[in-house]
Amino acid sequence: MSTDADCPFCKIVAGEIPADVVHRTGSTVAFRDLNAQAPTHVLVVPTSHHENAAALAQAEPGVVAELVDTAHEVAVAEGLEGYRMVFNTGAAAGQSVFHVHLHVLGGRELAWPPG
Ligand code: AMP
Ligand code: ZN
């Protein structure tokens, strides 16, 4: 399993820094975003380190489905009627942590198109 000693999300997976973990599966961890943009804002990450969703899909395609399943479990547990899943990919798209993470947002009206 790939890890990066300098990666904050690898540290959360390893329990080395605290996080408000709401769900775990064999290959994923879901925790609340520190800077929530909606009443529910959870990040779902694979336990292994990959830079973005495309890299994860190449290396461990089944884990991409596990991220989506986990996002759905979180949405059900939070009682969300609808929710948004987002993979920011690349700095130009707003990615700031280069360990793939699926944003799960809900609990308010979500505008479209996003900014
Ligand atoms: P992105 O901009 O798509 O890379 O998203 C990174 C997200 O990670 C941002 O929404 C941050 O608020 C969030 N974040 C960064 N560090 C932490 C942390 N230690 N615990 C929880 N969320 C974090
Ligand atoms: Zn990592």
PDB file of C-alpha atoms and ligand atoms in Angstrom:
ATOM      1  CA  MET A   1       0.000   0.000   0.000  1.00  0.00           C
ATOM      2  CA  SER A   2       1.428   3.404  -0.956  1.00  0.00           C
ATOM      3  CA  THR A   3       1.910   6.089   1.688  1.00  0.00           C
ATOM      4  CA  ASP A   4       3.595   9.495   1.765  1.00  0.00           C
ATOM      5  CA  ALA A   5       5.224  10.537   5.037  1.00  0.00           C
ATOM      6  CA  ASP A   6       4.524  14.220   4.328  1.00  0.00           C
ATOM      7  CA  CYS A   7       0.851  13.798   3.372  1.00  0.00           C
ATOM      8  CA  PRO A   8      -1.758  15.088   5.861  1.00  0.00           C
ATOM      9  CA  PHE A   9      -4.391  12.588   4.731  1.00  0.00           C
ATOM     10  CA  CYS A  10      -1.970   9.658   5.091  1.00  0.00           C
ATOM     11  CA  LYS A  11      -1.399  10.944   8.650  1.00  0.00           C
ATOM     12  CA  ILE A  12      -5.169  10.989   9.298  1.00  0.00           C
ATOM     13  CA  VAL A  13      -5.485   7.430   7.918  1.00  0.00           C
ATOM     14  CA  ALA A  14      -2.664   6.345  10.245  1.00  0.00           C
ATOM     15  CA  GLY A  15      -4.179   8.161  13.240  1.00  0.00           C
ATOM     16  CA  GLU A  16      -1.123  10.420  13.534  1.00  0.00           C
ATOM     17  CA  ILE A  17      -3.192  13.615  13.382  1.00  0.00           C
ATOM     18  CA  PRO A  18      -6.764  13.957  14.660  1.00  0.00           C
ATOM     19  CA  ALA A  19      -9.840  14.030  12.469  1.00  0.00           C
ATOM     20  CA  ASP A  20     -13.585  13.730  13.012  1.00  0.00           C
ATOM     21  CA  VAL A  21     -13.952  10.300  11.394  1.00  0.00           C
ATOM     22  CA  VAL A  22     -17.539   9.406  10.482  1.00  0.00           C
ATOM     23  CA  HIS A  23     -17.103   6.154   8.528  1.00  0.00           C
ATOM     24  CA  ARG A  24     -14.476   3.539   7.672  1.00  0.00           C
ATOM     25  CA  THR A  25     -14.377   0.615   5.275  1.00  0.00           C
ATOM     26  CA  GLY A  26     -11.535  -1.759   4.446  1.00  0.00           C
ATOM     27  CA  SER A  27      -9.954   0.700   2.030  1.00  0.00           C
ATOM     28  CA  THR A  28     -11.525   4.093   2.844  1.00  0.00           C
ATOM     29  CA  VAL A  29     -11.786   6.621   5.661  1.00  0.00           C
ATOM     30  CA  ALA A  30     -14.398   9.414   5.763  1.00  0.00           C
ATOM     31  CA  PHE A  31     -13.888  12.470   7.966  1.00  0.00           C
ATOM     32  CA  ARG A  32     -15.354  15.955   8.277  1.00  0.00           C
ATOM     33  CA  ASP A  33     -13.680  18.764   6.335  1.00  0.00           C
ATOM     34  CA  LEU A  34     -11.956  21.262   8.685  1.00  0.00           C
ATOM     35  CA  ASN A  35     -13.300  24.146   6.594  1.00  0.00           C
ATOM     36  CA  ALA A  36     -16.842  22.987   5.896  1.00  0.00           C
ATOM     37  CA  GLN A  37     -18.598  24.568   2.905  1.00  0.00           C
ATOM     38  CA  ALA A  38     -22.019  23.068   3.741  1.00  0.00           C
ATOM     39  CA  PRO A  39     -23.769  21.641   6.832  1.00  0.00           C
ATOM     40  CA  THR A  40     -22.442  18.248   5.750  1.00  0.00           C
ATOM     41  CA  HIS A  41     -18.965  18.381   4.216  1.00  0.00           C
ATOM     42  CA  VAL A  42     -17.141  15.087   4.469  1.00  0.00           C
ATOM     43  CA  LEU A  43     -13.992  13.927   2.675  1.00  0.00           C
ATOM     44  CA  VAL A  44     -13.717  10.271   1.688  1.00  0.00           C
ATOM     45  CA  VAL A  45     -10.154   9.092   1.083  1.00  0.00           C
ATOM     46  CA  PRO A  46      -8.551   5.794   0.163  1.00  0.00           C
ATOM     47  CA  THR A  47      -6.232   4.408   2.816  1.00  0.00           C
ATOM     48  CA  SER A  48      -3.487   4.247   0.168  1.00  0.00           C
ATOM     49  CA  HIS A  49      -1.836   7.381  -1.181  1.00  0.00           C
ATOM     50  CA  HIS A  50      -2.609   8.361  -4.792  1.00  0.00           C
ATOM     51  CA  GLU A  51      -2.387  11.895  -6.136  1.00  0.00           C
ATOM     52  CA  ASN A  52      -5.800  12.109  -7.758  1.00  0.00           C
ATOM     53  CA  ALA A  53      -8.852  10.124  -8.840  1.00  0.00           C
ATOM     54  CA  ALA A  54      -7.371   9.159 -12.207  1.00  0.00           C
ATOM     55  CA  ALA A  55      -4.225   7.765 -10.578  1.00  0.00           C
ATOM     56  CA  LEU A  56      -6.355   5.795  -8.112  1.00  0.00           C
ATOM     57  CA  ALA A  57      -8.500   4.437 -10.957  1.00  0.00           C
ATOM     58  CA  GLN A  58      -5.362   3.208 -12.728  1.00  0.00           C
ATOM     59  CA  ALA A  59      -3.848   1.614  -9.627  1.00  0.00           C
ATOM     60  CA  GLU A  60      -6.860   0.369  -7.641  1.00  0.00           C
ATOM     61  CA  PRO A  61     -10.063   0.691  -9.695  1.00  0.00           C
ATOM     62  CA  GLY A  62     -12.208  -1.126  -7.145  1.00  0.00           C
ATOM     63  CA  VAL A  63     -11.376   1.463  -4.518  1.00  0.00           C
ATOM     64  CA  VAL A  64     -12.948   4.202  -6.678  1.00  0.00           C
ATOM     65  CA  ALA A  65     -16.256   2.351  -6.349  1.00  0.00           C
ATOM     66  CA  GLU A  66     -15.621   1.967  -2.614  1.00  0.00           C
ATOM     67  CA  LEU A  67     -15.193   5.755  -2.302  1.00  0.00           C
ATOM     68  CA  VAL A  68     -18.557   6.283  -4.012  1.00  0.00           C
ATOM     69  CA  ASP A  69     -20.247   3.614  -1.864  1.00  0.00           C
ATOM     70  CA  THR A  70     -18.817   5.236   1.263  1.00  0.00           C
ATOM     71  CA  ALA A  71     -20.023   8.666   0.137  1.00  0.00           C
ATOM     72  CA  HIS A  72     -23.523   7.225  -0.226  1.00  0.00           C
ATOM     73  CA  GLU A  73     -23.346   5.619   3.232  1.00  0.00           C
ATOM     74  CA  VAL A  74     -22.327   8.977   4.700  1.00  0.00           C
ATOM     75  CA  ALA A  75     -25.177  10.758   2.889  1.00  0.00           C
ATOM     76  CA  VAL A  76     -27.716   8.231   4.219  1.00  0.00           C
ATOM     77  CA  ALA A  77     -26.316   8.486   7.749  1.00  0.00           C
ATOM     78  CA  GLU A  78     -26.533  12.293   7.570  1.00  0.00           C
ATOM     79  CA  GLY A  79     -30.109  12.136   6.248  1.00  0.00           C
ATOM     80  CA  LEU A  80     -29.291  14.060   3.079  1.00  0.00           C
ATOM     81  CA  GLU A  81     -32.015  14.304   0.424  1.00  0.00           C
ATOM     82  CA  GLY A  82     -29.436  15.098  -2.205  1.00  0.00           C
ATOM     83  CA  TYR A  83     -25.728  15.612  -2.170  1.00  0.00           C
ATOM     84  CA  ARG A  84     -22.792  16.541  -4.381  1.00  0.00           C
ATOM     85  CA  MET A  85     -19.630  14.489  -4.919  1.00  0.00           C
ATOM     86  CA  VAL A  86     -16.550  16.363  -6.135  1.00  0.00           C
ATOM     87  CA  PHE A  87     -12.989  15.346  -7.028  1.00  0.00           C
ATOM     88  CA  ASN A  88     -10.969  18.520  -7.506  1.00  0.00           C
ATOM     89  CA  THR A  89      -8.152  17.419  -9.800  1.00  0.00           C
ATOM     90  CA  GLY A  90      -5.092  19.628 -10.212  1.00  0.00           C
ATOM     91  CA  ALA A  91      -4.212  22.964  -8.652  1.00  0.00           C
ATOM     92  CA  ALA A  92      -6.049  24.837 -11.428  1.00  0.00           C
ATOM     93  CA  ALA A  93      -9.257  23.123 -10.298  1.00  0.00           C
ATOM     94  CA  GLY A  94      -8.667  23.965  -6.639  1.00  0.00           C
ATOM     95  CA  GLN A  95      -6.940  20.786  -5.479  1.00  0.00           C
ATOM     96  CA  SER A  96      -4.795  21.646  -2.463  1.00  0.00           C
ATOM     97  CA  VAL A  97      -4.149  18.212  -0.921  1.00  0.00           C
ATOM     98  CA  PHE A  98      -2.613  15.724  -3.333  1.00  0.00           C
ATOM     99  CA  HIS A  99      -4.054  12.586  -1.761  1.00  0.00           C
ATOM    100  CA  VAL A 100      -7.248  11.853  -3.678  1.00  0.00           C
ATOM    101  CA  HIS A 101     -10.376  12.790  -1.721  1.00  0.00           C
ATOM    102  CA  LEU A 102     -14.034  12.737  -2.628  1.00  0.00           C
ATOM    103  CA  HIS A 103     -15.875  15.753  -1.238  1.00  0.00           C
ATOM    104  CA  VAL A 104     -19.429  14.932  -0.090  1.00  0.00           C
ATOM    105  CA  LEU A 105     -21.489  18.099   0.312  1.00  0.00           C
ATOM    106  CA  GLY A 106     -25.094  18.481   1.367  1.00  0.00           C
ATOM    107  CA  GLY A 107     -27.562  19.852   3.870  1.00  0.00           C
ATOM    108  CA  ARG A 108     -28.270  23.070   1.965  1.00  0.00           C
ATOM    109  CA  GLU A 109     -29.370  24.095  -1.524  1.00  0.00           C
ATOM    110  CA  LEU A 110     -26.379  23.612  -3.843  1.00  0.00           C
ATOM    111  CA  ALA A 111     -26.148  25.993  -6.780  1.00  0.00           C
ATOM    112  CA  TRP A 112     -25.234  24.946 -10.305  1.00  0.00           C
ATOM    113  CA  PRO A 113     -22.944  25.707 -12.076  1.00  0.00           C
ATOM    114  CA  PRO A 114     -20.379  25.719  -9.251  1.00  0.00           C
ATOM    115  CA  GLY A 115     -18.022  28.688  -8.993  1.00  0.00           C
TER     116      GLY A 115
HETATM  117  P1  AMP B   1      -9.079  20.265  -2.153  1.00  0.00           P
HETATM  118  O1  AMP B   1      -8.981  21.767  -2.206  1.00  0.00           O
HETATM  119  O2  AMP B   1     -10.090  19.660  -3.090  1.00  0.00           O
HETATM  120  O3  AMP B   1      -7.712  19.618  -2.282  1.00  0.00           O
HETATM  121  O4  AMP B   1      -9.652  19.924  -0.721  1.00  0.00           O
HETATM  122  C1  AMP B   1      -8.856  19.801   0.405  1.00  0.00           C
HETATM  123  C2  AMP B   1      -9.776  19.931   1.571  1.00  0.00           C
HETATM  124  O5  AMP B   1      -9.140  19.365   2.686  1.00  0.00           O
HETATM  125  C3  AMP B   1     -10.162  21.350   1.929  1.00  0.00           C
HETATM  126  O6  AMP B   1     -11.574  21.490   1.855  1.00  0.00           O
HETATM  127  C4  AMP B   1      -9.632  21.513   3.353  1.00  0.00           C
HETATM  128  O7  AMP B   1     -10.491  22.278   4.153  1.00  0.00           O
HETATM  129  C5  AMP B   1      -9.532  20.086   3.825  1.00  0.00           C
HETATM  130  N1  AMP B   1      -8.542  19.776   4.828  1.00  0.00           N
HETATM  131  C6  AMP B   1      -7.215  20.091   4.786  1.00  0.00           C
HETATM  132  N2  AMP B   1      -6.588  19.579   5.866  1.00  0.00           N
HETATM  133  C7  AMP B   1      -7.532  18.948   6.605  1.00  0.00           C
HETATM  134  C8  AMP B   1      -7.516  18.222   7.827  1.00  0.00           C
HETATM  135  N3  AMP B   1      -6.377  18.044   8.536  1.00  0.00           N
HETATM  136  N4  AMP B   1      -8.687  17.706   8.283  1.00  0.00           N
HETATM  137  C9  AMP B   1      -9.834  17.877   7.580  1.00  0.00           C
HETATM  138  N5  AMP B   1      -9.908  18.540   6.412  1.00  0.00           N
HETATM  139  C10 AMP B   1      -8.780  19.071   5.936  1.00  0.00           C
HETATM  140 ZN    ZN B   2      -1.499  10.524   1.362  1.00  0.00          ZN
END
